[in-house]
Amino acid sequence: MREGSDAEYVGLEDGVSPKSENFSKVSIVPLVFLIFYEVSGGPFGVEDSVLAAGPFLALLGFVLFPFIWSVPEALVTAELGTMFPENGGYVVWVSSALGPFWGFQQGWMKWLSGVIDNALYPVLFLDYVKSAVPILEYGLPRMVAILVLTAALTYMNYRGLTIVGWAAILLGVFSLLPFLCMGVVAIPKLKPSRWFVLDLRNVNWALYLNTLFWNLNYWDSISTLAGEVENPGRTLPKALFYALILVVLGYFFPLSIGTGAVPLNRDEWRDGYFSDVGKIIGGVWLRFWIQVASAVSNMGMFVAEMSSDSFQLLGMAERGMLPECFARRSRHGTPVVGIMFSASGVVLLSWLSFQEIVAAENFLYCFGMIMEFIAFVKLRIDHPAASRPYKVPVGTGGAILMCVAPTLLIMVVLALASFKVMGLSLFAVLIGLVLQPCLKYTEKKRWLRFSVSSDLPDFHSTAHDYRAIN
């Protein structure tokens, strides 16, 4: 990133914060569940797909959509994440391919998208428990609950990524267990004909695509933690593969049980409805178990997303894109300033509705993904001999074709956005376009200190060889 910038950078001084190598690295099993929670967390939130399009299209979507979107995104993440195994992830990819200005824009849009996404989880949590605790549905009690939940989970992130990773395993197993039980109980009640209900005249395509897109994206988020992963060249691709299988099964199985064992009432299929499905199939005990599992799942998604967002800011600071304070670590190895910024954004955005949050998050995420696909292809063309511990087994032409279908899908999602969401999202993009020159100006005036870590290689070194650490 030193190319194309006249600024004088200095390395991060020893003693500024604990070094990353002093802390335990994340192994493959915790990494699988971190990816699982960054992408999914279980079937909570897929209910709107049935509301929007009915059982057949909902089930079909969760079979086909992973091949159109999830697999290409996971493959790009595996290749570029092992090519650049450092915190910052997709920011580093775009910076190396398109320059630091666009790298910053990528970081701004993806961080903001991640924070908006994280604001969903307190909302989903309360939507599932409000039937048991009605006071949490509106007003001051709801806001207090959001603040308390955010503070508690933020503290978990502060305590360290290893704790977050192993907590994700326990939370993941617990959140999926009630749906396995529901499947067993539902066997006598299943009517396969219910799966094939189709009414193309009554499909809300915008809600349908946004729900699929939101539930099956964010595979690239794990790249912002690549510097914390044990042997990323081997671990990251395997973890992405296992997580992809877990995510797809975690959606399709509960959705097929819920739509096959319960008489169809599309208007009831909204976020939180799986708890009612559990009551219909198994009774009050199963509804309660699903509600608790939802709470647990939302905790897992929150801490995984906040880890990704905060380490992204740390990675940007290590590359000199953000003030040096963002690169400082706590004694637990966590980026304190990044965590606090991400938590503040969650609190500010949690007043929005579920559908508004999903639509706004998707819109910003789409812009970032377009730049990632461009970076993927451009790095293949400009640096064909660069070290890639994992390389998608296609040539340059295949790499371009692999990005065509998801890019077309992005265009459809953008076109279906409401004017309100489009306006707010474009305003957020404009803020990023202004923010980067403002930060460069503060650096020039020495109002804030910026540094580039001396441990990181130059983006544009010919070899760009990470083999020594893999």
XYZ file of C-alpha atoms in Angstrom:
470
model
C 0.000 0.000 0.000
C 3.021 2.244 0.112
C 2.680 2.563 -3.647
C 0.384 5.344 -4.739
C 0.773 7.247 -1.445
C 3.172 10.053 -0.647
C 2.724 9.640 3.110
C 5.654 8.632 5.258
C 4.807 5.600 7.337
C 6.566 4.216 10.360
C 6.269 0.740 11.793
C 4.208 0.087 14.881
C 6.494 0.501 17.848
C 7.357 -2.434 20.058
C 5.378 -2.272 23.254
C 2.421 -0.394 21.799
C 0.276 -3.467 22.384
C 0.816 -7.196 22.829
C 1.932 -8.940 19.660
C -0.508 -11.300 17.954
C 1.941 -14.208 18.071
C 1.770 -14.116 21.869
C -1.803 -15.417 21.816
C -3.309 -18.795 20.965
C -4.316 -19.250 17.335
C -7.729 -20.494 16.239
C -7.788 -24.156 15.134
C -10.081 -25.767 12.568
C -13.050 -26.824 14.745
C -13.608 -23.417 16.376
C -13.008 -21.836 12.972
C -15.794 -23.931 11.378
C -18.261 -22.728 13.986
C -17.069 -19.127 13.739
C -17.802 -19.282 9.996
C -21.119 -21.002 10.748
C -22.124 -18.120 13.001
C -20.835 -15.395 10.702
C -22.944 -16.818 7.874
C -25.865 -18.523 9.560
C -26.238 -19.584 13.174
C -29.103 -21.928 12.341
C -32.511 -21.536 10.694
C -33.589 -18.502 12.732
C -34.465 -15.780 10.213
C -35.337 -17.999 7.220
C -39.071 -17.865 7.967
C -39.570 -14.838 5.719
C -38.651 -16.945 2.690
C -41.903 -18.923 3.137
C -43.866 -15.716 3.752
C -42.452 -14.246 0.546
C -42.680 -17.199 -1.829
C -44.267 -20.273 -0.244
C -42.735 -23.664 0.658
C -41.576 -24.853 -2.766
C -39.582 -21.756 -3.708
C -38.246 -21.419 -0.171
C -36.869 -24.979 -0.180
C -35.645 -24.677 -3.762
C -33.885 -21.434 -2.914
C -31.877 -22.998 -0.113
C -30.801 -25.795 -2.473
C -29.859 -23.722 -5.533
C -28.759 -20.430 -4.007
C -25.639 -21.889 -2.339
C -24.315 -22.924 -5.777
C -25.067 -19.510 -7.266
C -23.680 -17.455 -4.404
C -22.196 -19.273 -1.408
C -19.817 -21.611 -3.249
C -18.231 -18.875 -5.436
C -17.860 -16.544 -2.442
C -16.343 -19.296 -0.299
C -13.890 -20.249 -3.068
C -12.775 -16.634 -3.533
C -12.343 -16.349 0.238
C -10.294 -19.553 0.401
C -7.912 -18.437 -2.357
C -7.416 -14.812 -1.357
C -7.560 -15.539 2.374
C -4.614 -17.926 2.050
C -2.825 -15.587 -0.358
C -3.071 -12.788 2.242
C -3.222 -14.526 5.657
C -3.472 -11.368 7.744
C -6.114 -9.421 9.605
C -7.998 -7.077 7.310
C -9.024 -9.762 4.822
C -10.964 -8.356 1.888
C -9.624 -4.847 2.597
C -6.124 -6.149 1.861
C -7.315 -7.969 -1.286
C -8.944 -4.887 -2.785
C -6.064 -2.603 -1.753
C -3.526 -4.866 -3.425
C -5.560 -5.060 -6.633
C -7.151 -1.599 -6.911
C -5.146 0.630 -4.585
C -5.513 1.933 -1.015
C -8.353 4.372 -1.784
C -10.661 1.589 -2.947
C -9.358 -0.657 -0.195
C -10.563 1.891 2.319
C -13.963 2.113 0.608
C -14.198 -1.662 0.778
C -13.361 -1.561 4.476
C -15.902 1.172 5.197
C -18.770 -0.502 3.343
C -18.089 -3.981 4.689
C -17.591 -2.772 8.257
C -20.790 -0.750 8.131
C -22.609 -3.691 6.538
C -21.294 -5.953 9.291
C -22.403 -3.595 12.050
C -25.863 -3.308 10.465
C -25.967 -7.099 10.261
C -24.989 -7.367 13.925
C -27.818 -5.018 14.882
C -30.178 -7.778 13.706
C -29.285 -10.229 16.418
C -30.673 -8.372 19.442
C -33.817 -7.790 17.331
C -34.118 -11.500 16.457
C -33.408 -12.476 20.054
C -36.242 -10.310 21.365
C -38.598 -11.448 18.594
C -38.192 -15.025 19.793
C -38.559 -14.354 23.521
C -41.317 -11.722 23.387
C -44.019 -14.405 23.340
C -42.694 -15.677 26.677
C -41.855 -12.191 28.032
C -44.348 -9.757 26.397
C -42.874 -6.717 28.143
C -39.826 -6.956 25.830
C -41.877 -6.287 22.694
C -41.941 -2.471 22.822
C -40.645 0.637 24.509
C -38.087 1.186 27.257
C -37.825 -2.454 28.449
C -36.918 -3.509 24.899
C -34.184 -0.851 24.613
C -32.772 -1.738 28.037
C -32.691 -5.415 27.032
C -30.803 -4.539 23.845
C -28.230 -2.479 25.779
C -27.665 -5.176 28.410
C -27.350 -7.927 25.800
C -24.946 -5.856 23.682
C -22.768 -5.033 26.689
C -22.545 -8.649 27.860
C -21.624 -10.029 24.433
C -19.181 -7.197 23.780
C -17.360 -8.169 26.965
C -17.102 -11.759 25.696
C -15.390 -10.432 22.553
C -12.999 -8.423 24.698
C -11.923 -11.546 26.598
C -10.380 -13.152 23.534
C -10.936 -14.885 20.208
C -10.101 -18.332 21.597
C -12.946 -18.033 24.103
C -15.257 -16.834 21.318
C -14.293 -19.785 19.093
C -14.885 -22.512 21.672
C -18.052 -20.796 22.875
C -19.239 -20.880 19.243
C -18.886 -24.689 19.221
C -21.015 -25.138 22.325
C -23.582 -22.577 21.187
C -23.750 -24.104 17.690
C -24.417 -27.629 18.914
C -27.032 -26.428 21.384
C -28.840 -24.241 18.837
C -29.201 -27.099 16.309
C -30.275 -29.841 18.723
C -33.972 -28.835 19.040
C -34.401 -29.037 15.262
C -32.996 -32.554 15.178
C -35.473 -33.431 17.906
C -38.277 -31.659 16.022
C -37.458 -33.726 12.944
C -37.843 -36.987 14.846
C -41.120 -35.917 16.496
C -42.520 -34.630 13.174
C -42.062 -37.841 11.149
C -45.673 -39.101 11.589
C -47.028 -35.631 10.710
C -45.062 -35.057 7.510
C -47.058 -34.565 4.306
C -44.625 -34.220 1.368
C -47.337 -32.619 -0.812
C -47.026 -29.467 1.311
C -43.477 -28.964 0.056
C -44.673 -28.436 -3.517
C -47.135 -25.584 -2.900
C -46.362 -22.922 -5.514
C -48.138 -19.658 -6.345
C -46.055 -17.558 -8.723
C -48.721 -14.833 -8.777
C -48.186 -14.182 -5.097
C -44.416 -13.885 -4.657
C -42.620 -10.981 -3.004
C -39.404 -11.304 -4.964
C -37.570 -8.529 -3.117
C -38.210 -10.092 0.296
C -37.499 -13.582 -1.048
C -34.109 -12.693 -2.552
C -33.093 -10.499 0.389
C -33.875 -13.328 2.820
C -31.887 -15.891 0.804
C -29.043 -13.455 0.257
C -28.798 -12.446 3.907
C -28.895 -16.027 5.158
C -26.253 -17.316 2.730
C -23.660 -14.553 2.514
C -20.741 -13.301 4.636
C -18.416 -16.194 3.810
C -15.655 -13.632 3.340
C -16.010 -12.297 6.903
C -13.675 -14.939 8.291
C -10.859 -13.478 6.174
C -10.540 -10.530 8.565
C -9.374 -13.022 11.215
C -6.867 -14.819 8.985
C -3.957 -13.474 11.028
C -5.365 -15.217 14.108
C -5.784 -18.636 12.421
C -3.468 -21.561 13.023
C -1.815 -22.586 9.716
C -4.291 -20.565 7.564
C -3.052 -21.990 4.259
C -4.488 -25.410 5.146
C -7.016 -24.632 7.863
C -9.042 -21.894 6.169
C -10.117 -23.799 2.992
C -11.069 -26.908 4.989
C -13.051 -24.879 7.511
C -14.958 -23.102 4.735
C -15.878 -26.445 3.134
C -17.133 -28.014 6.364
C -18.996 -24.847 7.333
C -20.731 -24.720 3.928
C -22.178 -28.205 4.454
C -23.233 -27.369 8.019
C -24.937 -24.124 6.976
C -26.945 -25.590 4.087
C -28.159 -28.574 6.133
C -28.905 -26.268 9.060
C -31.336 -24.343 6.844
C -32.873 -27.010 4.642
C -33.677 -29.657 7.271
C -35.671 -27.442 9.700
C -37.420 -25.665 6.818
C -38.494 -28.968 5.257
C -39.762 -30.218 8.632
C -41.641 -27.004 9.409
C -43.344 -26.721 6.015
C -44.062 -30.465 5.729
C -45.506 -31.100 9.193
C -47.608 -27.947 9.730
C -50.601 -26.758 7.673
C -49.534 -23.809 5.541
C -50.418 -20.303 6.665
C -47.970 -18.053 4.862
C -48.860 -14.940 6.846
C -47.626 -16.629 10.024
C -44.157 -17.326 8.584
C -42.241 -14.356 9.995
C -39.066 -14.156 12.042
C -39.695 -16.036 15.269
C -42.257 -18.438 13.799
C -40.139 -21.563 14.289
C -40.956 -21.423 17.992
C -44.665 -21.682 17.107
C -43.901 -24.540 14.720
C -42.158 -26.305 17.589
C -45.238 -25.903 19.781
C -47.527 -27.288 17.052
C -45.285 -30.296 16.430
C -44.041 -31.145 19.900
C -45.776 -28.958 22.464
C -44.820 -26.114 24.786
C -41.552 -27.777 25.841
C -40.252 -27.799 22.256
C -41.284 -24.177 21.709
C -39.399 -23.169 24.832
C -36.314 -25.142 23.713
C -36.345 -23.429 20.306
C -36.699 -20.021 21.953
C -33.705 -20.719 24.166
C -31.782 -22.062 21.148
C -32.615 -18.875 19.257
C -31.252 -16.777 22.088
C -28.101 -18.902 22.125
C -27.784 -18.703 18.332
C -28.078 -14.930 18.331
C -25.392 -14.737 20.988
C -23.114 -16.809 18.752
C -23.822 -14.720 15.658
C -23.260 -11.501 17.554
C -19.857 -12.435 18.982
C -18.660 -13.961 15.684
C -19.698 -10.901 13.659
C -18.205 -8.478 16.178
C -14.931 -10.411 16.114
C -14.826 -10.097 12.336
C -15.711 -6.387 12.355
C -13.265 -5.411 15.083
C -10.325 -7.387 13.679
C -11.043 -5.829 10.279
C -10.484 -2.400 11.837
C -7.304 -3.690 13.476
C -6.057 -4.974 10.110
C -6.824 -1.631 8.446
C -4.884 0.181 11.163
C -1.908 -2.162 10.727
C -1.917 -1.156 7.049
C -2.026 2.566 7.889
C -5.620 3.133 6.754
C -6.919 3.997 10.221
C -5.288 5.711 13.198
C -2.797 3.628 15.118
C -5.071 3.378 18.157
C -7.242 0.884 16.237
C -4.267 -1.515 16.098
C -3.777 -1.623 19.858
C -4.624 -4.910 21.543
C -5.816 -5.656 25.034
C -3.955 -8.108 27.254
C -6.333 -10.729 25.822
C -5.142 -9.973 22.268
C -8.380 -8.255 21.226
C -8.740 -4.887 19.430
C -10.351 -2.738 22.128
C -11.074 0.356 20.022
C -12.493 -1.720 17.169
C -14.779 -3.581 19.568
C -16.071 -0.350 21.096
C -16.724 1.229 17.681
C -18.581 -1.865 16.481
C -20.673 -2.098 19.659
C -21.634 1.578 19.406
C -22.826 1.073 15.829
C -24.981 -1.882 16.878
C -26.710 0.161 19.584
C -27.364 3.076 17.213
C -28.892 0.844 14.515
C -30.910 -1.588 16.634
C -34.076 0.558 16.461
C -34.635 -0.390 12.800
C -37.050 -3.166 11.830
C -35.849 -6.635 10.770
C -36.736 -6.135 7.075
C -35.151 -2.653 6.935
C -31.920 -3.909 8.496
C -31.664 -6.852 6.088
C -32.310 -4.680 3.015
C -29.800 -1.973 4.027
C -27.137 -4.520 4.965
C -27.569 -6.394 1.673
C -27.312 -3.202 -0.400
C -23.959 -2.162 1.122
C -22.682 -5.724 1.084
C -23.342 -5.943 -2.665
C -21.044 -3.019 -3.424
C -18.253 -4.619 -1.426
C -18.664 -7.996 -3.119
C -18.390 -6.458 -6.592
C -14.960 -5.074 -5.636
C -13.929 -8.446 -4.210
C -14.755 -10.226 -7.460
C -12.843 -7.589 -9.431
C -9.857 -7.987 -7.077
C -9.995 -11.791 -7.416
C -9.808 -11.641 -11.213
C -7.290 -8.776 -11.349
C -4.877 -10.507 -8.975
C -5.095 -13.637 -11.132
C -4.154 -11.522 -14.179
C -1.525 -9.245 -12.565
C 0.125 -11.765 -10.222
C -0.363 -15.242 -11.705
C 2.796 -16.603 -10.067
C 2.074 -15.261 -6.565
C 1.987 -17.789 -3.746
C -1.521 -19.182 -3.277
C -1.548 -22.039 -0.719
C -5.069 -22.754 -1.949
C -5.980 -21.942 -5.550
C -9.392 -22.453 -7.136
C -8.671 -25.069 -9.825
C -9.680 -22.911 -12.796
C -7.746 -20.628 -15.123
C -8.266 -16.912 -15.607
C -11.239 -17.493 -17.893
C -12.786 -19.841 -15.350
C -12.218 -17.291 -12.587
C -14.130 -14.689 -14.612
C -16.990 -17.091 -15.374
C -17.187 -18.097 -11.714
C -17.976 -14.490 -10.794
C -20.630 -13.897 -13.483
C -23.650 -15.538 -11.797
C -23.130 -13.958 -8.355
C -22.522 -10.555 -9.981
C -25.808 -10.820 -11.897
C -27.511 -11.750 -8.638
C -26.011 -8.663 -7.009
C -27.495 -6.492 -9.761
C -30.936 -8.005 -9.152
C -30.726 -7.431 -5.388
C -29.658 -3.821 -5.936
C -32.446 -3.220 -8.456
C -35.104 -4.582 -6.076
C -34.098 -2.303 -3.199
C -36.628 0.302 -2.084
C -35.874 3.982 -2.696
C -35.508 4.519 1.067
C -32.915 1.766 1.425
C -31.182 2.828 -1.792
C -30.984 6.457 -0.652
C -29.656 5.658 2.819
C -27.111 3.185 1.439
C -25.814 5.576 -1.213
C -25.521 8.267 1.459
C -23.398 5.847 3.509
C -21.203 5.202 0.436
C -20.705 8.959 -0.019
C -19.575 9.249 3.602
C -16.821 6.730 2.862
C -15.718 8.660 -0.239
C -15.297 11.782 1.918
C -13.939 10.053 5.020
C -10.820 8.623 3.392
C -9.431 12.004 2.176
C -10.278 13.508 5.575
C -8.240 10.832 7.346
C -5.338 11.384 4.951
C -5.529 15.106 5.739
C -5.377 14.448 9.499
C -2.365 12.225 8.865
C -0.646 14.933 6.837
C -1.302 17.491 9.590
C -0.141 14.947 12.216
C -3.372 15.362 14.168
C -3.586 11.579 14.426
C -0.834 8.990 14.294
C -0.874 6.406 11.492
C 1.543 3.481 11.194
C 2.179 0.467 8.987
C 3.168 -2.675 10.855
C 6.719 -3.714 10.052
C 5.632 -7.367 10.254
C 3.494 -7.146 7.109
C 4.844 -7.662 3.569
C 4.436 -5.137 0.783
C 1.279 -5.791 -1.234
C 3.129 -5.484 -4.484
C 6.235 -7.551 -3.803
C 6.767 -9.815 -6.774
C 6.974 -13.038 -4.812
C 4.443 -12.099 -2.130
C 5.503 -15.283 -0.463
C 3.815 -16.345 2.775
C 5.141 -19.897 2.642
C 7.393 -19.280 5.635
C 4.416 -18.782 7.954
C 2.242 -21.481 6.415
